PDB file of C-alpha atoms and ligand atoms in Angstrom:
ATOM      1  CA  MET H  28       0.000   0.000   0.000  1.00  0.00           C
ATOM      2  CA  SER H  29       1.332   3.385  -0.839  1.00  0.00           C
ATOM      3  CA  VAL H  30       0.346   6.951  -1.471  1.00  0.00           C
ATOM      4  CA  THR H  31       0.091   7.171  -5.249  1.00  0.00           C
ATOM      5  CA  PRO H  32       0.122  10.197  -7.598  1.00  0.00           C
ATOM      6  CA  ILE H  33      -3.361  11.513  -8.404  1.00  0.00           C
ATOM      7  CA  ARG H  34      -4.111  12.210 -12.069  1.00  0.00           C
ATOM      8  CA  LEU H  35      -5.241  15.742 -12.846  1.00  0.00           C
ATOM      9  CA  PHE H  36      -8.090  17.142 -14.909  1.00  0.00           C
ATOM     10  CA  GLY H  37      -7.029  16.860 -18.549  1.00  0.00           C
ATOM     11  CA  ASP H  38      -5.629  13.330 -18.236  1.00  0.00           C
ATOM     12  CA  PRO H  39      -7.491  11.082 -20.720  1.00  0.00           C
ATOM     13  CA  VAL H  40      -7.714   8.282 -18.123  1.00  0.00           C
ATOM     14  CA  LEU H  41     -10.289  10.416 -16.274  1.00  0.00           C
ATOM     15  CA  ARG H  42     -12.447  10.396 -19.418  1.00  0.00           C
ATOM     16  CA  THR H  43     -12.208   6.655 -20.053  1.00  0.00           C
ATOM     17  CA  PRO H  44     -14.988   4.382 -18.742  1.00  0.00           C
ATOM     18  CA  ALA H  45     -13.492   1.843 -16.356  1.00  0.00           C
ATOM     19  CA  ALA H  46     -13.847  -1.917 -16.755  1.00  0.00           C
ATOM     20  CA  PRO H  47     -15.628  -4.166 -14.246  1.00  0.00           C
ATOM     21  CA  VAL H  48     -13.410  -6.045 -11.806  1.00  0.00           C
ATOM     22  CA  VAL H  49     -13.301  -9.752 -12.601  1.00  0.00           C
ATOM     23  CA  ASP H  50     -10.574 -11.052 -10.275  1.00  0.00           C
ATOM     24  CA  PHE H  51     -10.946 -10.437  -6.542  1.00  0.00           C
ATOM     25  CA  ASP H  52      -7.273 -11.041  -5.964  1.00  0.00           C
ATOM     26  CA  ALA H  53      -4.268  -9.602  -4.160  1.00  0.00           C
ATOM     27  CA  GLU H  54      -3.868  -6.967  -6.855  1.00  0.00           C
ATOM     28  CA  LEU H  55      -7.373  -5.684  -6.138  1.00  0.00           C
ATOM     29  CA  ARG H  56      -6.682  -5.598  -2.407  1.00  0.00           C
ATOM     30  CA  GLY H  57      -3.506  -3.633  -3.142  1.00  0.00           C
ATOM     31  CA  LEU H  58      -5.501  -1.180  -5.256  1.00  0.00           C
ATOM     32  CA  VAL H  59      -8.042  -0.652  -2.472  1.00  0.00           C
ATOM     33  CA  GLY H  60      -5.130  -0.086  -0.069  1.00  0.00           C
ATOM     34  CA  ASP H  61      -3.532   2.483  -2.388  1.00  0.00           C
ATOM     35  CA  LEU H  62      -6.861   4.265  -2.901  1.00  0.00           C
ATOM     36  CA  THR H  63      -7.539   4.411   0.830  1.00  0.00           C
ATOM     37  CA  GLU H  64      -4.066   5.607   1.750  1.00  0.00           C
ATOM     38  CA  THR H  65      -3.945   8.204  -1.036  1.00  0.00           C
ATOM     39  CA  MET H  66      -7.455   9.448  -0.182  1.00  0.00           C
ATOM     40  CA  PHE H  67      -6.400   9.926   3.456  1.00  0.00           C
ATOM     41  CA  ALA H  68      -3.158  11.673   2.471  1.00  0.00           C
ATOM     42  CA  ALA H  69      -5.061  14.042   0.204  1.00  0.00           C
ATOM     43  CA  GLY H  70      -7.829  14.673   2.744  1.00  0.00           C
ATOM     44  CA  GLY H  71     -10.565  13.615   0.312  1.00  0.00           C
ATOM     45  CA  ALA H  72     -14.069  12.225   0.832  1.00  0.00           C
ATOM     46  CA  GLY H  73     -13.593   9.695  -1.937  1.00  0.00           C
ATOM     47  CA  LEU H  74     -11.206   8.448  -4.593  1.00  0.00           C
ATOM     48  CA  ALA H  75     -11.845   6.343  -7.689  1.00  0.00           C
ATOM     49  CA  ALA H  76      -9.353   3.979  -9.355  1.00  0.00           C
ATOM     50  CA  PRO H  77      -9.112   5.989 -12.631  1.00  0.00           C
ATOM     51  CA  GLN H  78      -7.773   8.892 -10.554  1.00  0.00           C
ATOM     52  CA  LEU H  79      -4.726   6.697  -9.877  1.00  0.00           C
ATOM     53  CA  GLY H  80      -4.563   5.734 -13.554  1.00  0.00           C
ATOM     54  CA  VAL H  81      -6.226   2.333 -13.027  1.00  0.00           C
ATOM     55  CA  GLY H  82      -9.200   1.608 -15.297  1.00  0.00           C
ATOM     56  CA  LEU H  83     -11.194  -0.575 -12.906  1.00  0.00           C
ATOM     57  CA  ARG H  84     -14.602  -0.004 -11.292  1.00  0.00           C
ATOM     58  CA  VAL H  85     -13.443   0.543  -7.706  1.00  0.00           C
ATOM     59  CA  PHE H  86     -13.687   3.500  -5.371  1.00  0.00           C
ATOM     60  CA  THR H  87     -13.097   4.343  -1.720  1.00  0.00           C
ATOM     61  CA  TRP H  88     -14.969   6.834   0.451  1.00  0.00           C
ATOM     62  CA  PHE H  89     -14.424   8.526   3.788  1.00  0.00           C
ATOM     63  CA  VAL H  90     -17.418  10.404   5.154  1.00  0.00           C
ATOM     64  CA  ASP H  91     -18.311  11.317   8.742  1.00  0.00           C
ATOM     65  CA  GLY H  92     -15.357   9.337  10.069  1.00  0.00           C
ATOM     66  CA  GLU H  93     -16.366   6.155   8.280  1.00  0.00           C
ATOM     67  CA  VAL H  94     -14.216   4.581   5.579  1.00  0.00           C
ATOM     68  CA  GLY H  95     -15.343   2.125   2.933  1.00  0.00           C
ATOM     69  CA  HIS H  96     -14.838   0.871  -0.582  1.00  0.00           C
ATOM     70  CA  LEU H  97     -17.019  -0.517  -3.309  1.00  0.00           C
ATOM     71  CA  VAL H  98     -16.224  -2.693  -6.316  1.00  0.00           C
ATOM     72  CA  ASN H  99     -18.415  -2.767  -9.443  1.00  0.00           C
ATOM     73  CA  PRO H 100     -20.950  -0.352  -7.907  1.00  0.00           C
ATOM     74  CA  ASP H 101     -24.532  -0.005  -9.009  1.00  0.00           C
ATOM     75  CA  VAL H 102     -26.148   3.182  -7.697  1.00  0.00           C
ATOM     76  CA  THR H 103     -29.882   3.838  -7.515  1.00  0.00           C
ATOM     77  CA  PRO H 104     -31.450   7.103  -6.327  1.00  0.00           C
ATOM     78  CA  VAL H 105     -34.004   6.742  -3.527  1.00  0.00           C
ATOM     79  CA  GLY H 106     -36.899   9.153  -3.959  1.00  0.00           C
ATOM     80  CA  GLU H 107     -36.918  12.302  -6.038  1.00  0.00           C
ATOM     81  CA  GLU H 108     -35.161  14.688  -3.665  1.00  0.00           C
ATOM     82  CA  THR H 109     -32.048  16.447  -4.860  1.00  0.00           C
ATOM     83  CA  GLU H 110     -29.710  18.867  -3.131  1.00  0.00           C
ATOM     84  CA  GLU H 111     -27.344  21.482  -4.496  1.00  0.00           C
ATOM     85  CA  GLY H 112     -24.158  21.681  -2.471  1.00  0.00           C
ATOM     86  CA  PRO H 113     -20.464  22.476  -2.743  1.00  0.00           C
ATOM     87  CA  GLU H 114     -18.429  19.742  -4.356  1.00  0.00           C
ATOM     88  CA  GLY H 115     -14.742  19.288  -5.115  1.00  0.00           C
ATOM     89  CA  CYS H 116     -12.533  16.650  -6.690  1.00  0.00           C
ATOM     90  CA  LEU H 117      -8.992  15.498  -5.899  1.00  0.00           C
ATOM     91  CA  SER H 118      -8.312  15.563  -9.655  1.00  0.00           C
ATOM     92  CA  ILE H 119      -9.382  19.232  -9.729  1.00  0.00           C
ATOM     93  CA  PRO H 120      -7.541  20.479  -6.626  1.00  0.00           C
ATOM     94  CA  GLY H 121      -8.303  23.872  -5.170  1.00  0.00           C
ATOM     95  CA  PHE H 122     -11.744  24.341  -6.722  1.00  0.00           C
ATOM     96  CA  ARG H 123     -15.276  23.854  -5.428  1.00  0.00           C
ATOM     97  CA  TRP H 124     -18.535  24.461  -7.223  1.00  0.00           C
ATOM     98  CA  ASP H 125     -22.137  23.824  -6.296  1.00  0.00           C
ATOM     99  CA  CYS H 126     -23.424  20.662  -7.893  1.00  0.00           C
ATOM    100  CA  ARG H 127     -26.904  19.106  -7.768  1.00  0.00           C
ATOM    101  CA  ARG H 128     -27.075  15.486  -6.595  1.00  0.00           C
ATOM    102  CA  HIS H 129     -29.678  13.009  -5.420  1.00  0.00           C
ATOM    103  CA  LEU H 130     -30.110  13.384  -1.665  1.00  0.00           C
ATOM    104  CA  HIS H 131     -30.515   9.652  -0.978  1.00  0.00           C
ATOM    105  CA  VAL H 132     -29.042   6.692  -2.837  1.00  0.00           C
ATOM    106  CA  VAL H 133     -28.562   2.970  -2.449  1.00  0.00           C
ATOM    107  CA  ALA H 134     -25.342   1.538  -3.822  1.00  0.00           C
ATOM    108  CA  THR H 135     -24.732  -2.171  -4.229  1.00  0.00           C
ATOM    109  CA  GLY H 136     -21.579  -3.954  -5.262  1.00  0.00           C
ATOM    110  CA  TRP H 137     -18.838  -6.028  -3.708  1.00  0.00           C
ATOM    111  CA  ASN H 138     -15.998  -5.591  -1.264  1.00  0.00           C
ATOM    112  CA  MET H 139     -12.424  -6.521  -2.189  1.00  0.00           C
ATOM    113  CA  HIS H 140     -13.000 -10.087  -0.968  1.00  0.00           C
ATOM    114  CA  GLY H 141     -15.961 -10.584  -3.292  1.00  0.00           C
ATOM    115  CA  ASP H 142     -18.662 -10.354  -0.627  1.00  0.00           C
ATOM    116  CA  PRO H 143     -21.819  -8.427  -1.572  1.00  0.00           C
ATOM    117  CA  VAL H 144     -22.071  -4.921  -0.103  1.00  0.00           C
ATOM    118  CA  ARG H 145     -24.997  -2.549   0.150  1.00  0.00           C
ATOM    119  CA  ILE H 146     -24.594   1.088   1.184  1.00  0.00           C
ATOM    120  CA  GLU H 147     -27.526   3.363   1.970  1.00  0.00           C
ATOM    121  CA  GLY H 148     -26.382   6.946   1.971  1.00  0.00           C
ATOM    122  CA  SER H 149     -27.778  10.438   2.334  1.00  0.00           C
ATOM    123  CA  GLU H 150     -26.316  13.895   1.942  1.00  0.00           C
ATOM    124  CA  LEU H 151     -22.490  13.766   1.953  1.00  0.00           C
ATOM    125  CA  LEU H 152     -22.227  10.000   1.614  1.00  0.00           C
ATOM    126  CA  ALA H 153     -24.808  10.009  -1.199  1.00  0.00           C
ATOM    127  CA  ARG H 154     -22.867  12.832  -2.878  1.00  0.00           C
ATOM    128  CA  ALA H 155     -19.554  10.983  -2.565  1.00  0.00           C
ATOM    129  CA  VAL H 156     -21.012   7.754  -3.937  1.00  0.00           C
ATOM    130  CA  GLN H 157     -22.512   9.556  -6.943  1.00  0.00           C
ATOM    131  CA  HIS H 158     -19.312  11.545  -7.569  1.00  0.00           C
ATOM    132  CA  GLU H 159     -17.061   8.469  -7.414  1.00  0.00           C
ATOM    133  CA  THR H 160     -19.362   6.329  -9.532  1.00  0.00           C
ATOM    134  CA  ASP H 161     -19.339   9.097 -12.141  1.00  0.00           C
ATOM    135  CA  HIS H 162     -15.531   8.769 -12.250  1.00  0.00           C
ATOM    136  CA  LEU H 163     -15.932   5.125 -13.258  1.00  0.00           C
ATOM    137  CA  ASP H 164     -17.968   6.277 -16.259  1.00  0.00           C
ATOM    138  CA  GLY H 165     -15.450   8.956 -17.259  1.00  0.00           C
ATOM    139  CA  VAL H 166     -17.699  11.723 -15.926  1.00  0.00           C
ATOM    140  CA  LEU H 167     -16.374  14.628 -13.835  1.00  0.00           C
ATOM    141  CA  PHE H 168     -18.493  16.809 -11.603  1.00  0.00           C
ATOM    142  CA  VAL H 169     -17.908  19.884 -13.775  1.00  0.00           C
ATOM    143  CA  ASP H 170     -19.959  18.028 -16.418  1.00  0.00           C
ATOM    144  CA  ARG H 171     -22.916  18.143 -14.011  1.00  0.00           C
ATOM    145  CA  LEU H 172     -22.931  21.942 -13.712  1.00  0.00           C
ATOM    146  CA  ASP H 173     -25.403  23.930 -15.768  1.00  0.00           C
ATOM    147  CA  ALA H 174     -24.038  25.375 -18.998  1.00  0.00           C
ATOM    148  CA  GLU H 175     -23.205  28.805 -17.641  1.00  0.00           C
ATOM    149  CA  ALA H 176     -21.508  27.545 -14.468  1.00  0.00           C
ATOM    150  CA  ARG H 177     -19.623  24.927 -16.458  1.00  0.00           C
ATOM    151  CA  ALA H 178     -18.249  27.495 -18.902  1.00  0.00           C
ATOM    152  CA  ALA H 179     -17.095  29.675 -16.009  1.00  0.00           C
ATOM    153  CA  ALA H 180     -15.536  26.672 -14.270  1.00  0.00           C
ATOM    154  CA  LEU H 181     -13.649  25.541 -17.371  1.00  0.00           C
ATOM    155  CA  ALA H 182     -12.263  29.054 -17.850  1.00  0.00           C
ATOM    156  CA  GLU H 183     -11.029  29.040 -14.242  1.00  0.00           C
ATOM    157  CA  LEU H 184      -9.453  25.609 -14.743  1.00  0.00           C
ATOM    158  CA  GLU H 185      -7.459  26.807 -17.736  1.00  0.00           C
ATOM    159  CA  ALA H 186      -5.772  29.230 -15.362  1.00  0.00           C
ATOM    160  CA  ALA H 187      -5.234  26.677 -12.566  1.00  0.00           C
ATOM    161  CA  GLU H 188      -1.676  26.631 -11.269  1.00  0.00           C
ATOM    162  CA  TRP H 189      -1.530  22.893 -12.001  1.00  0.00           C
ATOM    163  CA  ALA H 190      -2.945  23.201 -15.553  1.00  0.00           C
ATOM    164  CA  GLY H 191      -0.820  21.104 -17.903  1.00  0.00           C
ATOM    165  CA  MET H 192       0.568  18.929 -15.107  1.00  0.00           C
ATOM    166  CA  ALA H 193      -0.140  15.206 -15.324  1.00  0.00           C
ATOM    167  CA  ALA H 194      -0.391  14.251 -11.662  1.00  0.00           C
ATOM    168  CA  TYR H 195       0.529  15.226  -8.129  1.00  0.00           C
ATOM    169  CA  LEU H 196       1.555  13.289  -5.066  1.00  0.00           C
ATOM    170  CA  PRO H 197      -0.488  14.341  -2.044  1.00  0.00           C
ATOM    171  CA  THR H 198       1.569  15.094   1.028  1.00  0.00           C
ATOM    172  CA  PRO H 199      -0.146  14.085   4.230  1.00  0.00           C
ATOM    173  CA  ALA H 200      -0.842  16.834   6.703  1.00  0.00           C
ATOM    174  CA  PRO H 201       1.691  16.783   9.549  1.00  0.00           C
ATOM    175  CA  ASP H 202       0.585  14.971  12.659  1.00  0.00           C
ATOM    176  CA  PRO H 203      -1.193  17.289  15.059  1.00  0.00           C
ATOM    177  CA  VAL H 204       1.072  18.762  17.672  1.00  0.00           C
ATOM    178  CA  VAL H 205       0.384  17.108  20.987  1.00  0.00           C
ATOM    179  CA  LYS H 206       0.765  19.523  23.835  1.00  0.00           C
ATOM    180  CA  VAL H 207       2.087  18.127  27.068  1.00  0.00           C
ATOM    181  CA  SER H 208       0.846  19.989  30.071  1.00  0.00           C
ATOM    182  CA  PRO H 209       3.625  21.335  32.319  1.00  0.00           C
ATOM    183  CA  HIS H 210       4.116  19.678  35.661  1.00  0.00           C
TER     184      HIS H 210
HETATM  185 ZN1   ZN F   7     -13.439  13.363  -8.128  1.00  0.00          ZN
END
């Protein structure tokens, strides 16, 4: 397991639909480990395999202190409710735009051992699951903005300080300073 460079907006791998996982093997477990560790290092709420340059249908999530992963996900909205809220992407660092998502979803799939998994999520978890599943279809959240907001966002991205770079290696935040009380 290791922290792995994250591909940036503009990399074709982010626009390529990922293939279903067939082998639930050590390589898959290594991928889930890399995704989890890199997501933590980058301080993200989710990370999908294409963001590490791997074209497989796998993502990890970390919401409200809970960490998980899903292989070959199938996401279904629950009810009609949607919510517009700020969203960001580790492949588009430094930017956040409001994006409309289903408020409640159910996601089914498998864990890295091949056991069936079902996640019911609302709000942030639902948003993360929808965002990461989009990655597996080559869709980025800027695509979900309305035309005017998307045009403005793309103009801002052209001027991003990382524009033209292929990837970046997240550097974990330093451990919090532990204060020892004097005695
Ligand atoms: Zn993303």
